[in-house]
Amino acid sequence: MKLKAWLLGGALLMSAQAFAEQYWVPDNRPPRFCLQNFNAYGPVYAKGIEERTGRMTALLQGIPKCDVVHLQEVWNDSQINQIENDLKRQYSISAPNKTERIGVMSLFMGDVKGTETHSFTVNNEGGVLDTVREALNVKKAFHVVKSGFFGIDEDFYFINTHLHPTSEAVRLTQVLDLLRWRMEHQDLKMLLSGDFNANVDSVERGFVMATLATRDAMEDAMGGYPKKGYCTYCARNPLGWLFSDQVFDYIFYSNVGASGTTLQVVDGQVNMQGTPRRPLSDHYGVRVQFSVDPKTSETNALGLELRRSYALDNFAKAEKILAAAKEPEFKPYLQALRKMTEQLQAKSGAFWNYFSSFR
Protein backbone atom coordinates (compact mmCIF):
# COMPACT_ATOMS: atom_id res chain seq x y z
CA MET A 1 0.00 0.00 0.00
CA LYS A 2 2.82 2.38 0.84
CA LEU A 3 4.47 1.70 -2.53
CA LYS A 4 1.18 2.36 -4.37
CA ALA A 5 0.66 5.59 -2.41
CA TRP A 6 4.23 6.70 -3.16
CA LEU A 7 3.81 5.96 -6.86
CA LEU A 8 0.44 7.72 -6.96
CA GLY A 9 1.81 10.76 -5.13
CA GLY A 10 4.77 10.92 -7.50
CA ALA A 11 2.52 10.70 -10.53
CA LEU A 12 0.31 13.49 -9.21
CA LEU A 13 3.33 15.65 -8.45
CA MET A 14 4.73 15.17 -11.97
CA SER A 15 1.33 15.93 -13.50
CA ALA A 16 1.02 19.10 -11.45
CA GLN A 17 4.52 20.17 -12.44
CA ALA A 18 3.81 19.51 -16.11
CA PHE A 19 0.54 21.50 -15.88
CA ALA A 20 2.34 24.39 -14.16
CA GLU A 21 5.04 24.46 -16.83
CA GLN A 22 2.39 24.49 -19.53
CA TYR A 23 0.35 27.16 -17.76
CA TRP A 24 3.28 29.50 -17.18
CA VAL A 25 4.58 29.51 -20.73
CA PRO A 26 5.35 33.17 -21.40
CA ASP A 27 3.19 35.07 -23.91
CA ASN A 28 5.58 36.39 -26.54
CA ARG A 29 2.94 38.32 -28.44
CA PRO A 30 3.23 42.13 -28.54
CA PRO A 31 1.24 43.87 -25.79
CA ARG A 32 -2.38 44.67 -26.58
CA PHE A 33 -5.13 47.06 -25.60
CA CYS A 34 -8.74 47.61 -26.63
CA LEU A 35 -10.73 50.73 -27.55
CA GLN A 36 -14.54 50.80 -27.45
CA ASN A 37 -16.49 53.64 -29.06
CA PHE A 38 -20.22 54.15 -28.48
CA ASN A 39 -22.75 56.93 -29.01
CA ALA A 40 -24.98 56.58 -25.94
CA TYR A 41 -27.92 58.58 -27.38
CA GLY A 42 -28.70 60.82 -24.44
CA PRO A 43 -30.31 64.02 -25.79
CA VAL A 44 -33.34 65.40 -23.96
CA TYR A 45 -35.76 64.05 -26.57
CA ALA A 46 -34.44 60.46 -26.36
CA LYS A 47 -36.58 57.86 -24.65
CA GLY A 48 -35.58 55.45 -21.90
CA ILE A 49 -32.18 56.97 -21.19
CA GLU A 50 -31.87 55.62 -17.65
CA GLU A 51 -32.94 52.09 -18.62
CA ARG A 52 -30.71 52.00 -21.71
CA THR A 53 -27.76 53.42 -19.80
CA GLY A 54 -28.15 50.72 -17.13
CA ARG A 55 -28.02 48.01 -19.78
CA MET A 56 -25.06 49.75 -21.41
CA THR A 57 -22.97 49.90 -18.23
CA ALA A 58 -23.87 46.30 -17.37
CA LEU A 59 -22.64 45.23 -20.80
CA LEU A 60 -19.41 47.20 -20.43
CA GLN A 61 -18.75 45.40 -17.15
CA GLY A 62 -19.69 41.98 -18.52
CA ILE A 63 -18.08 41.66 -21.95
CA PRO A 64 -14.30 41.26 -22.11
CA LYS A 65 -13.57 44.76 -20.91
CA CYS A 66 -11.89 47.31 -23.13
CA ASP A 67 -9.03 49.35 -21.69
CA VAL A 68 -10.56 52.54 -23.11
CA VAL A 69 -14.21 53.49 -23.64
CA HIS A 70 -15.20 56.62 -25.57
CA LEU A 71 -18.82 57.72 -25.22
CA GLN A 72 -20.70 60.43 -27.11
CA GLU A 73 -24.09 62.07 -26.50
CA VAL A 74 -23.88 61.81 -22.73
CA TRP A 75 -25.66 65.09 -22.08
CA ASN A 76 -27.62 64.90 -18.84
CA ASP A 77 -26.11 65.14 -15.36
CA SER A 78 -28.17 62.14 -14.25
CA GLN A 79 -26.76 60.04 -17.09
CA ILE A 80 -23.20 61.11 -16.28
CA ASN A 81 -23.72 60.23 -12.61
CA GLN A 82 -25.24 56.87 -13.52
CA ILE A 83 -22.25 55.94 -15.69
CA GLU A 84 -19.79 57.09 -13.05
CA ASN A 85 -21.51 55.20 -10.24
CA ASP A 86 -21.74 52.00 -12.28
CA LEU A 87 -18.21 52.02 -13.72
CA LYS A 88 -15.99 53.92 -11.27
CA ARG A 89 -14.60 50.68 -9.82
CA GLN A 90 -13.37 49.54 -13.23
CA TYR A 91 -12.31 52.83 -14.84
CA SER A 92 -10.77 56.22 -14.27
CA ILE A 93 -13.36 58.56 -15.77
CA SER A 94 -12.89 61.89 -17.52
CA ALA A 95 -16.22 63.72 -17.87
CA PRO A 96 -15.66 67.21 -19.35
CA ASN A 97 -19.42 67.50 -19.92
CA LYS A 98 -19.76 68.33 -16.21
CA THR A 99 -18.45 71.82 -16.98
CA GLU A 100 -19.07 72.17 -20.73
CA ARG A 101 -22.03 70.77 -22.65
CA ILE A 102 -20.07 68.77 -25.22
CA GLY A 103 -21.57 65.34 -24.51
CA VAL A 104 -18.44 63.17 -24.40
CA MET A 105 -16.98 60.93 -21.67
CA SER A 106 -13.74 58.95 -21.72
CA LEU A 107 -13.03 55.97 -19.45
CA PHE A 108 -9.63 54.37 -18.86
CA MET A 109 -8.25 51.30 -17.13
CA GLY A 110 -4.77 52.80 -17.50
CA ASP A 111 -3.30 55.91 -15.94
CA VAL A 112 -4.81 59.24 -16.97
CA LYS A 113 -1.78 61.53 -17.22
CA GLY A 114 -3.40 64.62 -18.70
CA THR A 115 -6.63 65.91 -20.24
CA GLU A 116 -7.59 68.73 -22.61
CA THR A 117 -10.93 69.83 -24.04
CA HIS A 118 -11.27 72.03 -27.12
CA SER A 119 -14.54 73.36 -28.50
CA PHE A 120 -14.61 73.60 -32.27
CA THR A 121 -14.38 77.14 -33.61
CA VAL A 122 -17.25 76.66 -36.05
CA ASN A 123 -20.11 74.90 -34.32
CA ASN A 124 -23.14 75.56 -36.49
CA GLU A 125 -24.46 76.41 -39.94
CA GLY A 126 -27.40 78.51 -38.75
CA GLY A 127 -30.19 75.94 -39.11
CA VAL A 128 -33.13 75.43 -36.75
CA LEU A 129 -31.43 72.65 -34.79
CA ASP A 130 -28.31 74.78 -34.41
CA THR A 131 -30.47 77.58 -33.00
CA VAL A 132 -31.78 75.15 -30.36
CA ARG A 133 -28.24 73.97 -29.59
CA GLU A 134 -27.06 77.55 -29.13
CA ALA A 135 -29.97 78.26 -26.77
CA LEU A 136 -29.00 75.21 -24.69
CA ASN A 137 -25.27 76.09 -24.93
CA VAL A 138 -24.59 72.70 -26.53
CA LYS A 139 -21.33 72.50 -28.47
CA LYS A 140 -19.31 70.06 -30.50
CA ALA A 141 -15.76 69.56 -29.27
CA PHE A 142 -12.92 67.12 -28.92
CA HIS A 143 -11.54 65.75 -25.65
CA VAL A 144 -7.93 64.59 -25.40
CA VAL A 145 -6.61 62.19 -22.76
CA LYS A 146 -2.97 61.23 -22.45
CA SER A 147 -2.84 57.71 -21.06
CA GLY A 148 -0.63 54.66 -20.70
CA PHE A 149 -1.12 51.02 -19.77
CA PHE A 150 0.67 48.47 -17.61
CA GLY A 151 3.13 46.49 -19.70
CA ILE A 152 3.29 49.05 -22.54
CA ASP A 153 6.30 51.34 -22.38
CA GLU A 154 4.77 54.40 -24.03
CA ASP A 155 1.81 56.72 -23.67
CA PHE A 156 -0.82 57.56 -26.27
CA TYR A 157 -3.17 60.43 -27.09
CA PHE A 158 -6.79 59.30 -27.09
CA ILE A 159 -9.17 61.79 -28.72
CA ASN A 160 -12.95 61.50 -28.33
CA THR A 161 -15.12 63.66 -30.59
CA HIS A 162 -18.52 64.23 -32.18
CA LEU A 163 -18.72 66.23 -35.40
CA HIS A 164 -21.59 68.37 -36.70
CA PRO A 165 -24.65 66.31 -37.71
CA THR A 166 -25.60 67.92 -41.03
CA SER A 167 -23.04 70.29 -42.56
CA GLU A 168 -20.11 69.02 -44.64
CA ALA A 169 -18.44 72.43 -44.48
CA VAL A 170 -18.67 72.62 -40.67
CA ARG A 171 -17.31 69.08 -40.31
CA LEU A 172 -14.34 69.96 -42.52
CA THR A 173 -13.46 72.95 -40.32
CA GLN A 174 -13.71 70.70 -37.28
CA VAL A 175 -11.24 68.23 -38.80
CA LEU A 176 -8.89 71.16 -39.46
CA ASP A 177 -9.21 72.16 -35.79
CA LEU A 178 -8.13 68.62 -34.89
CA LEU A 179 -5.19 68.96 -37.28
CA ARG A 180 -4.11 72.24 -35.69
CA TRP A 181 -3.94 70.50 -32.31
CA ARG A 182 -2.15 67.46 -33.73
CA MET A 183 0.50 69.54 -35.47
CA GLU A 184 1.45 70.87 -32.03
CA HIS A 185 1.40 67.40 -30.43
CA GLN A 186 3.30 64.96 -32.61
CA ASP A 187 5.32 63.26 -29.86
CA LEU A 188 2.90 60.37 -29.21
CA LYS A 189 0.79 58.05 -31.31
CA MET A 190 -2.83 59.13 -31.56
CA LEU A 191 -6.12 57.23 -31.48
CA LEU A 192 -9.18 59.20 -32.55
CA SER A 193 -12.72 57.88 -32.27
CA GLY A 194 -16.25 59.17 -32.20
CA ASP A 195 -19.40 59.92 -34.15
CA PHE A 196 -18.22 61.66 -37.34
CA ASN A 197 -21.65 61.89 -39.02
CA ALA A 198 -20.01 61.03 -42.34
CA ASN A 199 -20.25 57.84 -44.36
CA VAL A 200 -17.44 55.64 -45.67
CA ASP A 201 -17.37 57.30 -49.09
CA SER A 202 -17.60 60.85 -47.72
CA VAL A 203 -15.11 63.65 -48.28
CA GLU A 204 -14.87 64.09 -44.51
CA ARG A 205 -13.65 60.54 -43.83
CA GLY A 206 -11.04 60.86 -46.56
CA PHE A 207 -10.13 64.25 -45.14
CA VAL A 208 -9.57 62.79 -41.66
CA MET A 209 -7.25 60.12 -43.06
CA ALA A 210 -5.37 62.51 -45.36
CA THR A 211 -4.87 65.44 -43.01
CA LEU A 212 -4.31 63.61 -39.73
CA ALA A 213 -2.09 60.84 -41.18
CA THR A 214 -4.44 58.18 -39.82
CA ARG A 215 -5.69 54.76 -40.76
CA ASP A 216 -9.26 53.52 -40.36
CA ALA A 217 -9.07 50.64 -37.85
CA MET A 218 -12.26 48.86 -38.96
CA GLU A 219 -11.21 49.09 -42.60
CA ASP A 220 -7.95 47.40 -41.63
CA ALA A 221 -9.73 44.79 -39.51
CA MET A 222 -12.05 43.79 -42.36
CA GLY A 223 -9.58 44.19 -45.20
CA GLY A 224 -11.83 46.91 -46.65
CA TYR A 225 -15.42 47.93 -46.13
CA PRO A 226 -17.99 45.59 -47.67
CA LYS A 227 -20.29 47.09 -50.29
CA LYS A 228 -23.38 46.05 -48.34
CA GLY A 229 -24.35 44.82 -44.90
CA TYR A 230 -22.00 46.92 -42.74
CA CYS A 231 -23.45 49.81 -40.75
CA THR A 232 -23.16 51.54 -37.39
CA TYR A 233 -26.32 53.62 -37.92
CA CYS A 234 -28.68 51.04 -39.32
CA ALA A 235 -32.14 51.22 -40.89
CA ARG A 236 -33.27 48.19 -38.87
CA ASN A 237 -32.63 50.01 -35.57
CA PRO A 238 -36.03 51.21 -34.22
CA LEU A 239 -34.33 54.15 -32.46
CA GLY A 240 -32.76 55.38 -35.70
CA TRP A 241 -33.99 58.32 -37.76
CA LEU A 242 -32.82 57.23 -41.24
CA PHE A 243 -34.20 54.71 -43.70
CA SER A 244 -30.87 53.54 -45.10
CA ASP A 245 -27.77 51.97 -43.57
CA GLN A 246 -24.96 54.39 -42.74
CA VAL A 247 -21.50 54.29 -41.18
CA PHE A 248 -21.00 57.24 -38.83
CA ASP A 249 -18.80 55.77 -36.09
CA TYR A 250 -15.06 55.23 -36.53
CA ILE A 251 -11.81 54.50 -34.76
CA PHE A 252 -8.82 56.06 -36.50
CA TYR A 253 -5.20 55.64 -35.44
CA SER A 254 -1.90 57.31 -36.25
CA ASN A 255 1.60 55.88 -35.82
CA VAL A 256 3.21 59.30 -36.02
CA GLY A 257 5.19 59.73 -32.81
CA ALA A 258 8.61 59.50 -31.26
CA SER A 259 8.44 55.88 -30.08
CA GLY A 260 9.88 53.31 -32.48
CA THR A 261 6.89 50.95 -32.30
CA THR A 262 3.87 50.34 -34.50
CA LEU A 263 0.18 50.18 -33.65
CA GLN A 264 -1.49 47.33 -35.52
CA VAL A 265 -5.11 46.20 -35.63
CA VAL A 266 -5.67 42.72 -34.22
CA ASP A 267 -9.45 42.56 -34.40
CA GLY A 268 -12.46 44.80 -34.89
CA GLN A 269 -16.21 44.43 -34.63
CA VAL A 270 -19.51 46.28 -34.48
CA ASN A 271 -21.08 45.57 -31.08
CA MET A 272 -23.31 46.97 -28.34
CA GLN A 273 -26.44 46.52 -30.46
CA GLY A 274 -28.79 45.40 -27.72
CA THR A 275 -31.66 43.32 -29.05
CA PRO A 276 -33.77 44.01 -32.16
CA ARG A 277 -36.62 45.41 -30.08
CA ARG A 278 -34.50 46.91 -27.30
CA PRO A 279 -31.45 48.56 -28.84
CA LEU A 280 -29.02 50.39 -26.57
CA SER A 281 -28.88 53.47 -28.79
CA ASP A 282 -29.66 54.76 -32.27
CA HIS A 283 -26.00 53.90 -32.99
CA TYR A 284 -24.12 50.62 -32.60
CA GLY A 285 -20.70 50.44 -30.98
CA VAL A 286 -17.32 49.89 -32.60
CA ARG A 287 -14.66 47.89 -30.76
CA VAL A 288 -11.05 47.43 -31.91
CA GLN A 289 -8.16 45.57 -30.32
CA PHE A 290 -4.67 46.89 -31.07
CA SER A 291 -1.21 45.43 -30.61
CA VAL A 292 1.95 47.48 -30.08
CA ASP A 293 4.57 45.88 -32.28
CA PRO A 294 8.16 46.57 -31.18
CA LYS A 295 9.25 47.24 -34.77
CA THR A 296 8.90 50.54 -36.60
CA SER A 297 6.91 50.43 -39.83
CA GLU A 298 7.93 52.49 -42.83
CA THR A 299 6.14 53.90 -45.86
CA ASN A 300 7.95 53.48 -49.16
CA ALA A 301 8.13 56.14 -51.86
CA LEU A 302 5.33 54.59 -53.93
CA GLY A 303 3.02 54.34 -50.92
CA LEU A 304 3.70 57.97 -50.02
CA GLU A 305 2.99 59.12 -53.56
CA LEU A 306 -0.30 57.21 -53.64
CA ARG A 307 -1.30 58.85 -50.35
CA ARG A 308 -0.32 62.28 -51.69
CA SER A 309 -2.52 61.75 -54.76
CA TYR A 310 -5.38 60.57 -52.53
CA ALA A 311 -4.97 63.62 -50.30
CA LEU A 312 -4.89 66.08 -53.17
CA ASP A 313 -8.08 64.59 -54.57
CA ASN A 314 -9.83 64.94 -51.20
CA PHE A 315 -8.43 68.45 -50.70
CA ALA A 316 -9.86 69.55 -54.07
CA LYS A 317 -13.32 68.27 -53.07
CA ALA A 318 -13.04 69.89 -49.64
CA GLU A 319 -11.98 73.21 -51.18
CA LYS A 320 -15.14 73.34 -53.31
CA ILE A 321 -17.29 72.71 -50.23
CA LEU A 322 -15.56 75.39 -48.13
CA ALA A 323 -15.55 77.89 -51.01
CA ALA A 324 -19.32 77.50 -51.34
CA ALA A 325 -19.79 78.43 -47.66
CA LYS A 326 -20.19 82.22 -47.75
CA GLU A 327 -20.04 82.91 -44.01
CA PRO A 328 -16.82 84.73 -42.99
CA GLU A 329 -15.83 82.12 -40.38
CA PHE A 330 -15.11 79.62 -43.17
CA LYS A 331 -12.56 81.83 -44.98
CA PRO A 332 -9.58 81.14 -42.68
CA TYR A 333 -10.13 77.41 -43.12
CA LEU A 334 -10.28 77.75 -46.89
CA GLN A 335 -7.00 79.67 -46.82
CA ALA A 336 -5.40 77.06 -44.56
CA LEU A 337 -6.53 74.26 -46.87
CA ARG A 338 -5.11 76.01 -49.92
CA LYS A 339 -1.78 76.45 -48.12
CA MET A 340 -1.75 72.72 -47.24
CA THR A 341 -2.49 71.89 -50.88
CA GLU A 342 0.48 74.01 -51.99
CA GLN A 343 2.73 72.18 -49.53
CA LEU A 344 1.58 68.79 -50.81
CA GLN A 345 2.22 69.88 -54.37
CA ALA A 346 5.65 71.28 -53.55
CA LYS A 347 6.52 68.50 -51.07
CA SER A 348 7.75 71.00 -48.52
CA GLY A 349 6.54 72.84 -45.43
CA ALA A 350 5.31 71.96 -41.95
CA PHE A 351 2.21 70.08 -43.10
CA TRP A 352 4.18 68.09 -45.67
CA ASN A 353 6.68 67.08 -42.99
CA TYR A 354 3.85 65.74 -40.85
CA PHE A 355 2.05 64.14 -43.79
CA SER A 356 5.20 62.34 -44.96
CA SER A 357 5.83 60.91 -41.47
CA PHE A 358 2.80 58.61 -41.87
CA ARG A 359 3.61 54.96 -41.26
XYZ file of C-alpha atoms in Angstrom:
359
model
C 0.000 0.000 0.000
C 2.823 2.383 0.835
C 4.465 1.699 -2.526
C 1.184 2.355 -4.374
C 0.656 5.588 -2.407
C 4.228 6.700 -3.157
C 3.811 5.964 -6.861
C 0.437 7.723 -6.959
C 1.813 10.755 -5.129
C 4.770 10.922 -7.503
C 2.520 10.705 -10.527
C 0.308 13.487 -9.212
C 3.335 15.652 -8.454
C 4.731 15.165 -11.967
C 1.326 15.933 -13.504
C 1.016 19.105 -11.454
C 4.525 20.170 -12.441
C 3.806 19.512 -16.112
C 0.543 21.503 -15.883
C 2.338 24.385 -14.163
C 5.035 24.461 -16.830
C 2.387 24.487 -19.531
C 0.352 27.159 -17.758
C 3.281 29.499 -17.176
C 4.584 29.507 -20.732
C 5.354 33.175 -21.399
C 3.191 35.065 -23.909
C 5.579 36.394 -26.536
C 2.936 38.323 -28.443
C 3.228 42.132 -28.545
C 1.239 43.869 -25.789
C -2.382 44.670 -26.580
C -5.133 47.059 -25.597
C -8.743 47.608 -26.635
C -10.727 50.734 -27.549
C -14.539 50.801 -27.455
C -16.490 53.638 -29.061
C -20.216 54.153 -28.477
C -22.752 56.929 -29.009
C -24.983 56.583 -25.941
C -27.921 58.583 -27.384
C -28.696 60.816 -24.439
C -30.312 64.020 -25.790
C -33.337 65.402 -23.960
C -35.759 64.052 -26.570
C -34.435 60.459 -26.362
C -36.583 57.855 -24.649
C -35.579 55.447 -21.901
C -32.184 56.974 -21.195
C -31.874 55.622 -17.651
C -32.942 52.091 -18.615
C -30.714 51.996 -21.707
C -27.757 53.424 -19.799
C -28.155 50.721 -17.127
C -28.017 48.013 -19.776
C -25.057 49.752 -21.413
C -22.968 49.897 -18.229
C -23.873 46.296 -17.368
C -22.641 45.235 -20.796
C -19.414 47.203 -20.431
C -18.755 45.397 -17.151
C -19.688 41.981 -18.518
C -18.080 41.658 -21.953
C -14.301 41.257 -22.112
C -13.568 44.757 -20.909
C -11.893 47.313 -23.127
C -9.033 49.353 -21.692
C -10.564 52.540 -23.113
C -14.212 53.488 -23.640
C -15.198 56.615 -25.573
C -18.823 57.715 -25.225
C -20.699 60.435 -27.109
C -24.093 62.069 -26.504
C -23.885 61.814 -22.728
C -25.660 65.085 -22.085
C -27.621 64.901 -18.836
C -26.109 65.137 -15.355
C -28.167 62.142 -14.250
C -26.764 60.038 -17.085
C -23.204 61.111 -16.279
C -23.716 60.226 -12.613
C -25.244 56.868 -13.516
C -22.254 55.942 -15.688
C -19.786 57.091 -13.052
C -21.506 55.198 -10.237
C -21.741 51.996 -12.283
C -18.214 52.016 -13.722
C -15.993 53.916 -11.273
C -14.597 50.676 -9.821
C -13.367 49.544 -13.227
C -12.313 52.833 -14.837
C -10.767 56.224 -14.271
C -13.356 58.557 -15.773
C -12.892 61.887 -17.517
C -16.218 63.722 -17.874
C -15.665 67.208 -19.347
C -19.417 67.497 -19.920
C -19.756 68.335 -16.214
C -18.448 71.820 -16.977
C -19.071 72.173 -20.731
C -22.026 70.767 -22.647
C -20.071 68.767 -25.215
C -21.571 65.341 -24.514
C -18.439 63.171 -24.403
C -16.984 60.925 -21.675
C -13.736 58.954 -21.715
C -13.032 55.968 -19.453
C -9.627 54.366 -18.856
C -8.249 51.302 -17.127
C -4.772 52.796 -17.497
C -3.298 55.906 -15.942
C -4.812 59.239 -16.966
C -1.784 61.532 -17.217
C -3.398 64.623 -18.696
C -6.630 65.908 -20.245
C -7.592 68.734 -22.608
C -10.925 69.828 -24.037
C -11.271 72.030 -27.118
C -14.544 73.357 -28.503
C -14.613 73.600 -32.272
C -14.377 77.145 -33.606
C -17.251 76.662 -36.053
C -20.109 74.899 -34.317
C -23.136 75.560 -36.487
C -24.461 76.412 -39.936
C -27.396 78.509 -38.749
C -30.193 75.939 -39.108
C -33.132 75.432 -36.752
C -31.429 72.652 -34.795
C -28.314 74.780 -34.405
C -30.475 77.579 -32.997
C -31.775 75.151 -30.361
C -28.238 73.973 -29.592
C -27.061 77.548 -29.130
C -29.969 78.264 -26.770
C -29.002 75.215 -24.689
C -25.272 76.090 -24.929
C -24.594 72.701 -26.527
C -21.327 72.503 -28.468
C -19.314 70.064 -30.503
C -15.759 69.563 -29.274
C -12.918 67.120 -28.915
C -11.543 65.753 -25.653
C -7.927 64.593 -25.401
C -6.608 62.186 -22.764
C -2.966 61.231 -22.448
C -2.837 57.706 -21.055
C -0.633 54.664 -20.703
C -1.118 51.019 -19.767
C 0.668 48.475 -17.606
C 3.130 46.490 -19.704
C 3.295 49.051 -22.542
C 6.304 51.341 -22.375
C 4.771 54.399 -24.033
C 1.809 56.724 -23.671
C -0.820 57.564 -26.266
C -3.166 60.432 -27.090
C -6.792 59.300 -27.090
C -9.173 61.785 -28.721
C -12.950 61.503 -28.335
C -15.119 63.664 -30.586
C -18.522 64.227 -32.178
C -18.720 66.229 -35.401
C -21.587 68.368 -36.696
C -24.653 66.310 -37.705
C -25.600 67.915 -41.034
C -23.043 70.288 -42.561
C -20.108 69.021 -44.642
C -18.441 72.430 -44.476
C -18.671 72.617 -40.674
C -17.315 69.078 -40.312
C -14.337 69.957 -42.523
C -13.463 72.953 -40.320
C -13.705 70.697 -37.278
C -11.237 68.234 -38.796
C -8.892 71.158 -39.460
C -9.213 72.165 -35.790
C -8.133 68.620 -34.894
C -5.185 68.956 -37.279
C -4.113 72.237 -35.687
C -3.937 70.503 -32.311
C -2.151 67.461 -33.735
C 0.501 69.540 -35.474
C 1.449 70.875 -32.032
C 1.397 67.399 -30.427
C 3.303 64.957 -32.611
C 5.322 63.262 -29.864
C 2.896 60.373 -29.205
C 0.794 58.053 -31.306
C -2.831 59.128 -31.556
C -6.123 57.232 -31.478
C -9.183 59.196 -32.553
C -12.723 57.883 -32.270
C -16.254 59.168 -32.201
C -19.396 59.922 -34.152
C -18.221 61.658 -37.341
C -21.654 61.889 -39.020
C -20.014 61.034 -42.345
C -20.247 57.839 -44.361
C -17.442 55.636 -45.666
C -17.365 57.296 -49.092
C -17.597 60.854 -47.717
C -15.108 63.650 -48.277
C -14.872 64.087 -44.514
C -13.648 60.537 -43.831
C -11.038 60.856 -46.559
C -10.130 64.247 -45.139
C -9.565 62.787 -41.661
C -7.246 60.117 -43.060
C -5.370 62.505 -45.362
C -4.873 65.445 -43.009
C -4.313 63.612 -39.726
C -2.091 60.838 -41.177
C -4.435 58.181 -39.817
C -5.691 54.755 -40.762
C -9.258 53.524 -40.355
C -9.073 50.644 -37.852
C -12.255 48.856 -38.961
C -11.215 49.087 -42.602
C -7.946 47.401 -41.628
C -9.732 44.788 -39.512
C -12.051 43.785 -42.365
C -9.582 44.194 -45.200
C -11.826 46.913 -46.654
C -15.425 47.932 -46.129
C -17.992 45.586 -47.672
C -20.288 47.087 -50.294
C -23.383 46.055 -48.342
C -24.347 44.823 -44.903
C -22.002 46.920 -42.738
C -23.450 49.809 -40.746
C -23.160 51.538 -37.392
C -26.321 53.621 -37.918
C -28.679 51.041 -39.322
C -32.139 51.217 -40.887
C -33.265 48.192 -38.870
C -32.633 50.010 -35.574
C -36.027 51.209 -34.225
C -34.331 54.150 -32.457
C -32.756 55.384 -35.697
C -33.986 58.320 -37.765
C -32.821 57.225 -41.238
C -34.203 54.711 -43.698
C -30.870 53.545 -45.097
C -27.771 51.967 -43.566
C -24.961 54.391 -42.741
C -21.498 54.293 -41.182
C -21.003 57.244 -38.831
C -18.796 55.770 -36.085
C -15.057 55.227 -36.533
C -11.812 54.495 -34.762
C -8.815 56.056 -36.501
C -5.202 55.644 -35.437
C -1.897 57.313 -36.250
C 1.595 55.875 -35.817
C 3.206 59.301 -36.020
C 5.186 59.730 -32.807
C 8.607 59.502 -31.257
C 8.440 55.878 -30.082
C 9.878 53.309 -32.478
C 6.894 50.945 -32.303
C 3.870 50.336 -34.503
C 0.177 50.179 -33.654
C -1.490 47.328 -35.522
C -5.115 46.205 -35.631
C -5.669 42.715 -34.216
C -9.451 42.556 -34.397
C -12.464 44.798 -34.894
C -16.214 44.434 -34.625
C -19.515 46.278 -34.477
C -21.075 45.569 -31.085
C -23.313 46.968 -28.341
C -26.443 46.522 -30.459
C -28.794 45.397 -27.719
C -31.661 43.317 -29.053
C -33.768 44.009 -32.165
C -36.619 45.413 -30.084
C -34.502 46.914 -27.297
C -31.451 48.558 -28.839
C -29.024 50.388 -26.574
C -28.876 53.472 -28.788
C -29.659 54.757 -32.267
C -26.004 53.895 -32.991
C -24.119 50.624 -32.600
C -20.698 50.439 -30.975
C -17.319 49.893 -32.599
C -14.663 47.889 -30.756
C -11.054 47.425 -31.906
C -8.162 45.571 -30.322
C -4.668 46.887 -31.066
C -1.215 45.425 -30.606
C 1.945 47.480 -30.078
C 4.568 45.883 -32.283
C 8.164 46.575 -31.180
C 9.247 47.236 -34.767
C 8.902 50.541 -36.605
C 6.907 50.435 -39.829
C 7.933 52.493 -42.826
C 6.135 53.898 -45.864
C 7.945 53.481 -49.160
C 8.125 56.139 -51.862
C 5.332 54.588 -53.934
C 3.020 54.338 -50.925
C 3.696 57.972 -50.017
C 2.992 59.119 -53.563
C -0.305 57.212 -53.639
C -1.298 58.851 -50.347
C -0.318 62.282 -51.694
C -2.517 61.746 -54.762
C -5.383 60.567 -52.535
C -4.967 63.615 -50.296
C -4.887 66.084 -53.172
C -8.080 64.587 -54.573
C -9.826 64.942 -51.201
C -8.431 68.453 -50.701
C -9.860 69.549 -54.065
C -13.315 68.272 -53.072
C -13.039 69.895 -49.638
C -11.979 73.212 -51.183
C -15.137 73.338 -53.306
C -17.289 72.712 -50.227
C -15.557 75.386 -48.131
C -15.545 77.889 -51.012
C -19.317 77.501 -51.343
C -19.795 78.431 -47.663
C -20.191 82.220 -47.753
C -20.038 82.913 -44.012
C -16.825 84.733 -42.986
C -15.826 82.115 -40.380
C -15.114 79.621 -43.173
C -12.561 81.827 -44.975
C -9.577 81.145 -42.675
C -10.132 77.414 -43.120
C -10.285 77.750 -46.888
C -6.996 79.671 -46.821
C -5.397 77.056 -44.564
C -6.531 74.260 -46.873
C -5.106 76.013 -49.921
C -1.783 76.446 -48.118
C -1.749 72.725 -47.244
C -2.487 71.890 -50.884
C 0.476 74.011 -51.987
C 2.734 72.180 -49.530
C 1.582 68.792 -50.808
C 2.215 69.877 -54.371
C 5.651 71.283 -53.546
C 6.516 68.502 -51.073
C 7.752 70.996 -48.521
C 6.539 72.835 -45.430
C 5.311 71.959 -41.950
C 2.215 70.078 -43.099
C 4.181 68.091 -45.667
C 6.682 67.084 -42.990
C 3.854 65.742 -40.851
C 2.050 64.143 -43.787
C 5.195 62.336 -44.955
C 5.834 60.905 -41.468
C 2.796 58.610 -41.871
C 3.611 54.957 -41.259
